Short mmCIF file of C-alpha atoms in Angstrom, two decimals:
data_model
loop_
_atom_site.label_atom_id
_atom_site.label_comp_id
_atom_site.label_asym_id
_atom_site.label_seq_id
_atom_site.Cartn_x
_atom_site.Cartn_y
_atom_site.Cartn_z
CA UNK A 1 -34.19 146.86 31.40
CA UNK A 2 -32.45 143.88 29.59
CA UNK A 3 -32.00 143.80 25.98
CA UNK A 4 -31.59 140.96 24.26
CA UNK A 5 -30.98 139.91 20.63
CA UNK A 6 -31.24 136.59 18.73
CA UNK A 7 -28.68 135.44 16.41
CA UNK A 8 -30.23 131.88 15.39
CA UNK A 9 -33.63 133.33 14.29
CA UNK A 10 -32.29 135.98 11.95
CA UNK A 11 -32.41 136.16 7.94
CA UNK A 12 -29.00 136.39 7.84
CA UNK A 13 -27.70 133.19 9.82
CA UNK A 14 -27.05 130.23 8.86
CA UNK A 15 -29.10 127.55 8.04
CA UNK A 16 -29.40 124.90 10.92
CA UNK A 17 -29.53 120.79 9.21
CA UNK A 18 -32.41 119.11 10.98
CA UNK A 19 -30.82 116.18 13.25
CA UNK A 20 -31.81 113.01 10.31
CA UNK A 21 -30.03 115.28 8.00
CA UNK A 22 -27.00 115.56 10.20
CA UNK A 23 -27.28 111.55 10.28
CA UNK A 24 -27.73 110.79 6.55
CA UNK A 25 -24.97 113.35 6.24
CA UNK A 26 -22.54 111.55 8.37
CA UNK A 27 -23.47 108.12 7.10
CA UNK A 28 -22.85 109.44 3.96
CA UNK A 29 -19.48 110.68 4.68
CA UNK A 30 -18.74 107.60 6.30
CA UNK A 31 -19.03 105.39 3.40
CA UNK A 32 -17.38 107.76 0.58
CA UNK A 33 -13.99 107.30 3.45
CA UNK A 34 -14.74 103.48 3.34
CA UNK A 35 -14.69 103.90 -0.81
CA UNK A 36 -12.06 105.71 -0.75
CA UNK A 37 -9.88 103.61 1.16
CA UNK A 38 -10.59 100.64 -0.72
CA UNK A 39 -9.86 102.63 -3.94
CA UNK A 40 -6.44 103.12 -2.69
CA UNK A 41 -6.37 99.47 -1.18
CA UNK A 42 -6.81 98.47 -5.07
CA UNK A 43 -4.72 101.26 -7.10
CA UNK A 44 -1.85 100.64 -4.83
CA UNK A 45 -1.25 96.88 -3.94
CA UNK A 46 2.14 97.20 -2.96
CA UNK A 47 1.21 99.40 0.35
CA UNK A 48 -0.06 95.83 1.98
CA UNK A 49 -2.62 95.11 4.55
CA UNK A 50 -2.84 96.19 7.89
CA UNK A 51 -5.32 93.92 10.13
CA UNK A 52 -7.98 96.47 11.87
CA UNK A 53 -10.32 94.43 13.27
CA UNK A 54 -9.99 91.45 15.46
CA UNK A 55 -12.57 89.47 13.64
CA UNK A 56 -11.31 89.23 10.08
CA UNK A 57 -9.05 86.68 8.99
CA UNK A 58 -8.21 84.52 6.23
CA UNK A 59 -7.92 81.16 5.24
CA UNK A 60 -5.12 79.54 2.56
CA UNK A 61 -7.43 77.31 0.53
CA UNK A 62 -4.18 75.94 -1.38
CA UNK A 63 -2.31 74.71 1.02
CA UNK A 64 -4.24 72.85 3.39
CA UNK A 65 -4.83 69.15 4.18
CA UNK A 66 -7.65 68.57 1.79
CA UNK A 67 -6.97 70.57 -0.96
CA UNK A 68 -6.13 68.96 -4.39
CA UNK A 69 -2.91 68.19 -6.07
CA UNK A 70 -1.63 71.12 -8.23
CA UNK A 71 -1.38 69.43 -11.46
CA UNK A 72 -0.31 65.79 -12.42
CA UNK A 73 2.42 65.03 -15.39
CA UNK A 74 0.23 64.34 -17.46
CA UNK A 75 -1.57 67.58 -17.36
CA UNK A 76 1.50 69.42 -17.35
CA UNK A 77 2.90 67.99 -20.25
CA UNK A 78 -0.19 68.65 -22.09
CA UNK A 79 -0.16 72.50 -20.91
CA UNK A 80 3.08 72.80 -22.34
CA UNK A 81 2.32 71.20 -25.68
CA UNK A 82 -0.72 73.63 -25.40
CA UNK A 83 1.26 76.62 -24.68
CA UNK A 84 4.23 75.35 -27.64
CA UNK A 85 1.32 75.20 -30.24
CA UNK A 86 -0.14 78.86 -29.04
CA UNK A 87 3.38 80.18 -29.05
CA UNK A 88 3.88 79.07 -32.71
CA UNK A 89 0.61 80.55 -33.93
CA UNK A 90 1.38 83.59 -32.46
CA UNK A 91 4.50 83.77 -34.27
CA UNK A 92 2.64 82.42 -37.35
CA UNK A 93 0.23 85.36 -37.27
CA UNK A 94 3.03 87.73 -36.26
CA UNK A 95 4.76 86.77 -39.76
CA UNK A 96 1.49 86.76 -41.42
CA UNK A 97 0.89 90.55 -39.97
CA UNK A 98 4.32 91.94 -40.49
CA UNK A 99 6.35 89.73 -43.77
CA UNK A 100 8.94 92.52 -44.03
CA UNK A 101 10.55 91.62 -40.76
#
């Protein structure tokens, strides 16, 4: 005679995920790693970018062909006048703030 015992219908084994649970469960998992990565991709900037796929690429929209000028003289002259009279209120306000120094 042949005795036979078995060990998946027990009480005490372990439970057994059904096979869509197993799925959302590895989808799951699959995206927190994608997260992840791109959390460290944006907390640490200075590691730089290594090209995984074939298909991505980028484009420089500041140097090509068609692109406009940076910034005539007249604009920049006005940008610094800008930046002179922001600079002065700052110190303005800073003496305003602080008049013991």
């Amino acid at each position: 005679t042949l005795f036979g015992r078995t060990y998946f219908n027990r009480y005490s084994a372990p439970e057994t995920e059904e096979d869509e649970f197993a799925d959302e469960r590895a989808e799951i998992l699959a995206e927190a790693a994608a997260f992840k990565k791109s959390a460290v991709a944006y907390l640490h900037p200075e590691v730089g970018v290594c090209l995984e796929d074939a298909n991505l690429f980028g484009r420089n929209y500041f140097e090509r062909a068609s692109a406009p000028d940076v910034e005539n003289m007249e604009e920049a002259k006005e940008r610094a006048k800008i930046l002179a009279e922001a600079a002065a209120l700052k110190q303005l306000a800073s003496d305003y703030m602080h008049p013991e120094v």
